mmCIF file of C-alpha atoms in Angstrom:
data_model
loop_
_atom_site.group_PDB
_atom_site.id
_atom_site.type_symbol
_atom_site.label_atom_id
_atom_site.label_comp_id
_atom_site.label_asym_id
_atom_site.label_seq_id
_atom_site.Cartn_x
_atom_site.Cartn_y
_atom_site.Cartn_z
ATOM 1 C CA UNK A 1 -10.652 -27.093 51.186
ATOM 2 C CA UNK A 2 -7.086 -28.237 50.728
ATOM 3 C CA UNK A 3 -4.932 -28.013 47.616
ATOM 4 C CA UNK A 4 -5.166 -31.728 46.843
ATOM 5 C CA UNK A 5 -8.981 -31.761 46.784
ATOM 6 C CA UNK A 6 -9.062 -28.652 44.582
ATOM 7 C CA UNK A 7 -6.546 -30.262 42.200
ATOM 8 C CA UNK A 8 -8.829 -33.309 41.981
ATOM 9 C CA UNK A 9 -11.820 -31.060 41.193
ATOM 10 C CA UNK A 10 -9.767 -29.385 38.489
ATOM 11 C CA UNK A 11 -8.721 -32.717 36.954
ATOM 12 C CA UNK A 12 -12.317 -33.994 37.011
ATOM 13 C CA UNK A 13 -13.974 -30.923 35.501
ATOM 14 C CA UNK A 14 -11.480 -28.805 33.513
ATOM 15 C CA UNK A 15 -12.224 -30.513 30.183
ATOM 16 C CA UNK A 16 -15.985 -30.118 30.663
ATOM 17 C CA UNK A 17 -15.583 -26.429 31.568
ATOM 18 C CA UNK A 18 -13.397 -25.963 28.488
ATOM 19 C CA UNK A 19 -16.011 -27.620 26.231
ATOM 20 C CA UNK A 20 -18.704 -25.404 27.772
ATOM 21 C CA UNK A 21 -16.576 -22.292 27.190
ATOM 22 C CA UNK A 22 -15.906 -23.257 23.556
ATOM 23 C CA UNK A 23 -19.639 -23.722 22.978
ATOM 24 C CA UNK A 24 -20.393 -20.347 24.569
ATOM 25 C CA UNK A 25 -17.619 -18.338 22.885
ATOM 26 C CA UNK A 26 -16.817 -20.256 19.671
ATOM 27 C CA UNK A 27 -13.195 -19.337 20.395
ATOM 28 C CA UNK A 28 -10.750 -22.037 21.497
ATOM 29 C CA UNK A 29 -8.052 -19.637 22.685
ATOM 30 C CA UNK A 30 -10.601 -17.520 24.513
ATOM 31 C CA UNK A 31 -12.036 -20.686 26.071
ATOM 32 C CA UNK A 32 -8.631 -21.494 27.564
ATOM 33 C CA UNK A 33 -8.656 -18.070 29.212
ATOM 34 C CA UNK A 34 -12.176 -18.708 30.494
ATOM 35 C CA UNK A 35 -11.072 -22.004 32.077
ATOM 36 C CA UNK A 36 -8.163 -20.265 33.791
ATOM 37 C CA UNK A 37 -10.364 -17.475 35.108
ATOM 38 C CA UNK A 38 -13.077 -19.932 36.138
ATOM 39 C CA UNK A 39 -10.745 -21.976 38.304
ATOM 40 C CA UNK A 40 -9.109 -18.845 39.676
ATOM 41 C CA UNK A 41 -12.554 -17.642 40.746
ATOM 42 C CA UNK A 42 -13.434 -21.121 42.058
ATOM 43 C CA UNK A 43 -10.288 -21.050 44.197
ATOM 44 C CA UNK A 44 -11.277 -17.643 45.532
ATOM 45 C CA UNK A 45 -14.773 -18.977 46.368
ATOM 46 C CA UNK A 46 -13.604 -22.424 47.510
ATOM 47 C CA UNK A 47 -15.226 -22.053 50.934
ATOM 48 C CA UNK A 48 -18.682 -22.081 49.292
ATOM 49 C CA UNK A 49 -17.803 -25.101 47.140
ATOM 50 C CA UNK A 50 -18.202 -27.510 50.088
ATOM 51 C CA UNK A 51 -21.959 -26.884 50.304
ATOM 52 C CA UNK A 52 -22.605 -27.342 46.569
ATOM 53 C CA UNK A 53 -24.585 -30.388 45.368
ATOM 54 C CA UNK A 54 -23.108 -30.501 41.846
ATOM 55 C CA UNK A 55 -19.597 -29.142 41.491
ATOM 56 C CA UNK A 56 -19.801 -29.426 37.707
ATOM 57 C CA UNK A 57 -22.958 -27.315 37.521
ATOM 58 C CA UNK A 58 -21.453 -24.803 39.950
ATOM 59 C CA UNK A 59 -18.299 -24.544 37.813
ATOM 60 C CA UNK A 60 -20.440 -24.071 34.672
ATOM 61 C CA UNK A 61 -22.199 -21.206 36.445
ATOM 62 C CA UNK A 62 -18.884 -19.638 37.368
ATOM 63 C CA UNK A 63 -17.663 -20.075 33.768
ATOM 64 C CA UNK A 64 -20.835 -18.472 32.410
ATOM 65 C CA UNK A 65 -20.342 -15.485 34.720
ATOM 66 C CA UNK A 66 -16.701 -15.217 33.642
ATOM 67 C CA UNK A 67 -17.800 -15.178 29.991
ATOM 68 C CA UNK A 68 -20.407 -12.481 30.712
ATOM 69 C CA UNK A 69 -17.829 -10.391 32.563
ATOM 70 C CA UNK A 70 -15.197 -10.680 29.828
ATOM 71 C CA UNK A 71 -17.769 -9.785 27.140
ATOM 72 C CA UNK A 72 -18.907 -6.801 29.173
ATOM 73 C CA UNK A 73 -15.318 -5.670 29.686
ATOM 74 C CA UNK A 74 -14.591 -6.047 25.962
ATOM 75 C CA UNK A 75 -17.734 -4.068 25.066
ATOM 76 C CA UNK A 76 -16.796 -1.295 27.509
ATOM 77 C CA UNK A 77 -13.288 -1.201 26.092
ATOM 78 C CA UNK A 78 -14.609 -0.891 22.513
ATOM 79 C CA UNK A 79 -16.985 1.891 23.556
ATOM 80 C CA UNK A 80 -14.227 3.752 25.379
ATOM 81 C CA UNK A 81 -11.924 3.441 22.390
ATOM 82 C CA UNK A 82 -14.736 4.665 20.144
ATOM 83 C CA UNK A 83 -15.052 7.845 22.230
ATOM 84 C CA UNK A 84 -11.398 8.712 21.765
ATOM 85 C CA UNK A 85 -10.439 10.993 18.886
ATOM 86 C CA UNK A 86 -8.860 9.133 15.988
ATOM 87 C CA UNK A 87 -5.082 9.030 16.186
ATOM 88 C CA UNK A 88 -3.142 11.467 14.069
ATOM 89 C CA UNK A 89 -1.630 9.898 11.010
ATOM 90 C CA UNK A 90 2.086 9.347 11.302
ATOM 91 C CA UNK A 91 3.810 7.803 8.331
ATOM 92 C CA UNK A 92 5.600 4.574 9.063
ATOM 93 C CA UNK A 93 9.322 5.023 8.454
ATOM 94 C CA UNK A 94 9.660 1.319 7.713
ATOM 95 C CA UNK A 95 7.543 1.778 4.584
ATOM 96 C CA UNK A 96 9.946 4.402 3.266
ATOM 97 C CA UNK A 97 12.925 2.121 3.881
ATOM 98 C CA UNK A 98 11.232 -0.805 2.130
ATOM 99 C CA UNK A 99 10.313 1.435 -0.801
ATOM 100 C CA UNK A 100 13.920 2.603 -1.117
ATOM 101 C CA UNK A 101 15.331 -0.904 -0.927
ATOM 102 C CA UNK A 102 12.716 -2.348 -3.225
ATOM 103 C CA UNK A 103 13.291 0.297 -5.869
ATOM 104 C CA UNK A 104 17.043 0.105 -5.653
ATOM 105 C CA UNK A 105 18.476 -2.406 -8.088
ATOM 106 C CA UNK A 106 21.719 -2.466 -6.125
ATOM 107 C CA UNK A 107 19.958 -3.967 -3.093
ATOM 108 C CA UNK A 108 18.503 -6.748 -5.210
ATOM 109 C CA UNK A 109 21.894 -7.363 -6.807
ATOM 110 C CA UNK A 110 23.576 -7.453 -3.404
ATOM 111 C CA UNK A 111 21.068 -9.976 -2.062
ATOM 112 C CA UNK A 112 21.498 -12.151 -5.142
ATOM 113 C CA UNK A 113 25.290 -11.957 -4.826
ATOM 114 C CA UNK A 114 25.098 -12.872 -1.136
ATOM 115 C CA UNK A 115 23.117 -15.943 -2.081
ATOM 116 C CA UNK A 116 25.970 -17.095 -4.308
ATOM 117 C CA UNK A 117 28.571 -16.897 -1.519
ATOM 118 C CA UNK A 118 29.515 -19.938 0.515
ATOM 119 C CA UNK A 119 27.775 -20.236 3.878
ATOM 120 C CA UNK A 120 30.963 -19.371 5.778
ATOM 121 C CA UNK A 121 31.722 -16.294 3.647
ATOM 122 C CA UNK A 122 28.103 -15.110 3.859
ATOM 123 C CA UNK A 123 28.149 -15.420 7.655
ATOM 124 C CA UNK A 124 31.311 -13.327 7.902
ATOM 125 C CA UNK A 125 29.929 -10.600 5.614
ATOM 126 C CA UNK A 126 26.628 -10.440 7.481
ATOM 127 C CA UNK A 127 28.265 -10.365 10.894
ATOM 128 C CA UNK A 128 30.950 -7.834 9.975
ATOM 129 C CA UNK A 129 29.440 -5.558 7.367
ATOM 130 C CA UNK A 130 25.763 -5.590 8.243
ATOM 131 C CA UNK A 131 25.805 -6.345 11.970
ATOM 132 C CA UNK A 132 28.811 -4.150 12.695
ATOM 133 C CA UNK A 133 30.879 -6.676 14.658
ATOM 134 C CA UNK A 134 34.658 -6.349 14.800
ATOM 135 C CA UNK A 135 36.973 -9.006 13.349
ATOM 136 C CA UNK A 136 37.526 -10.445 16.829
ATOM 137 C CA UNK A 137 33.780 -10.516 17.555
ATOM 138 C CA UNK A 138 33.065 -12.271 14.251
ATOM 139 C CA UNK A 139 35.799 -14.793 15.040
ATOM 140 C CA UNK A 140 34.235 -15.463 18.421
ATOM 141 C CA UNK A 141 30.731 -15.796 16.921
ATOM 142 C CA UNK A 142 31.920 -18.195 14.210
ATOM 143 C CA UNK A 143 34.359 -20.116 16.394
ATOM 144 C CA UNK A 144 37.322 -19.524 14.068
ATOM 145 C CA UNK A 145 40.611 -17.601 14.366
ATOM 146 C CA UNK A 146 40.701 -13.888 13.493
ATOM 147 C CA UNK A 147 42.957 -14.621 10.512
ATOM 148 C CA UNK A 148 40.303 -16.925 9.060
ATOM 149 C CA UNK A 149 37.725 -14.168 9.441
ATOM 150 C CA UNK A 150 40.000 -11.728 7.608
ATOM 151 C CA UNK A 151 40.603 -14.118 4.725
ATOM 152 C CA UNK A 152 36.914 -15.029 4.414
ATOM 153 C CA UNK A 153 35.983 -11.360 4.506
ATOM 154 C CA UNK A 154 38.522 -10.516 1.813
ATOM 155 C CA UNK A 155 37.347 -13.388 -0.392
ATOM 156 C CA UNK A 156 33.673 -12.484 0.091
ATOM 157 C CA UNK A 157 34.283 -8.806 -0.688
ATOM 158 C CA UNK A 158 36.135 -9.660 -3.874
ATOM 159 C CA UNK A 159 33.395 -12.027 -5.023
ATOM 160 C CA UNK A 160 30.698 -9.455 -4.219
ATOM 161 C CA UNK A 161 32.559 -6.794 -6.203
ATOM 162 C CA UNK A 162 32.884 -9.084 -9.197
ATOM 163 C CA UNK A 163 29.325 -10.358 -9.188
ATOM 164 C CA UNK A 164 27.312 -7.309 -8.189
ATOM 165 C CA UNK A 165 29.442 -4.191 -8.132
ATOM 166 C CA UNK A 166 28.380 -3.677 -4.487
ATOM 167 C CA UNK A 167 30.887 -2.687 -1.832
ATOM 168 C CA UNK A 168 30.607 -4.581 1.459
ATOM 169 C CA UNK A 169 32.800 -2.530 3.748
ATOM 170 C CA UNK A 170 30.364 -2.370 6.618
ATOM 171 C CA UNK A 171 29.383 0.548 8.771
ATOM 172 C CA UNK A 172 31.799 3.344 9.448
ATOM 173 C CA UNK A 173 32.979 3.218 13.023
ATOM 174 C CA UNK A 174 33.401 6.540 14.859
ATOM 175 C CA UNK A 175 36.898 7.921 14.730
ATOM 176 C CA UNK A 176 37.919 5.604 11.935
ATOM 177 C CA UNK A 177 38.746 7.038 8.553
ATOM 178 C CA UNK A 178 38.142 4.918 5.477
ATOM 179 C CA UNK A 179 41.188 2.891 4.468
ATOM 180 C CA UNK A 180 42.801 3.847 1.174
ATOM 181 C CA UNK A 181 42.603 1.035 -1.309
ATOM 182 C CA UNK A 182 45.621 -0.039 -3.265
ATOM 183 C CA UNK A 183 45.069 -0.572 -6.953
ATOM 184 C CA UNK A 184 44.897 -4.260 -7.725
ATOM 185 C CA UNK A 185 44.892 -6.140 -10.932
ATOM 186 C CA UNK A 186 42.534 -8.974 -11.714
ATOM 187 C CA UNK A 187 45.459 -11.421 -11.526
ATOM 188 C CA UNK A 188 46.237 -10.334 -7.950
ATOM 189 C CA UNK A 189 42.591 -10.648 -6.961
ATOM 190 C CA UNK A 190 42.264 -14.089 -8.569
ATOM 191 C CA UNK A 191 45.472 -15.226 -6.907
ATOM 192 C CA UNK A 192 44.116 -14.202 -3.475
ATOM 193 C CA UNK A 193 41.160 -16.531 -3.864
#
């Protein structure tokens, strides 16, 4: 049997095999898998397909066998899993992190303050402070000059300090000591905006 004839058989009977599989499994996604496996098996047995009176009935038989085999394999898998000892409990570290963030009022204040920033300032803060990109990398990601990144970052930090009391300096990079901050007055900060 050539590829063209098999493609024609597929086109003529795939929908009927799918409907049969849905009726047998009551699972549309599983029925799609059954159709795939049915036609894979039909291709493997294509030499016997020439002597078949009703290709549709033959394909339904193949589909029924595929369903039986997949059910049997699933049952065997469940039984094998049931014989295994239960896994040891290991606490999920993500739960601890969520608990810490959820209970920390500073995190909620920081998220609220981020929501009040302009889109451009928020992008710079997220890319620099939380994603750990350098000024040049943020500039490349945003498609703006490095100087624009620096000014947006400065403006966003100042606004975050005023609105939430949260520092947004970003992760410490190895070998880099924290920069000393010069004392500023509110007038200087307002003038920089």
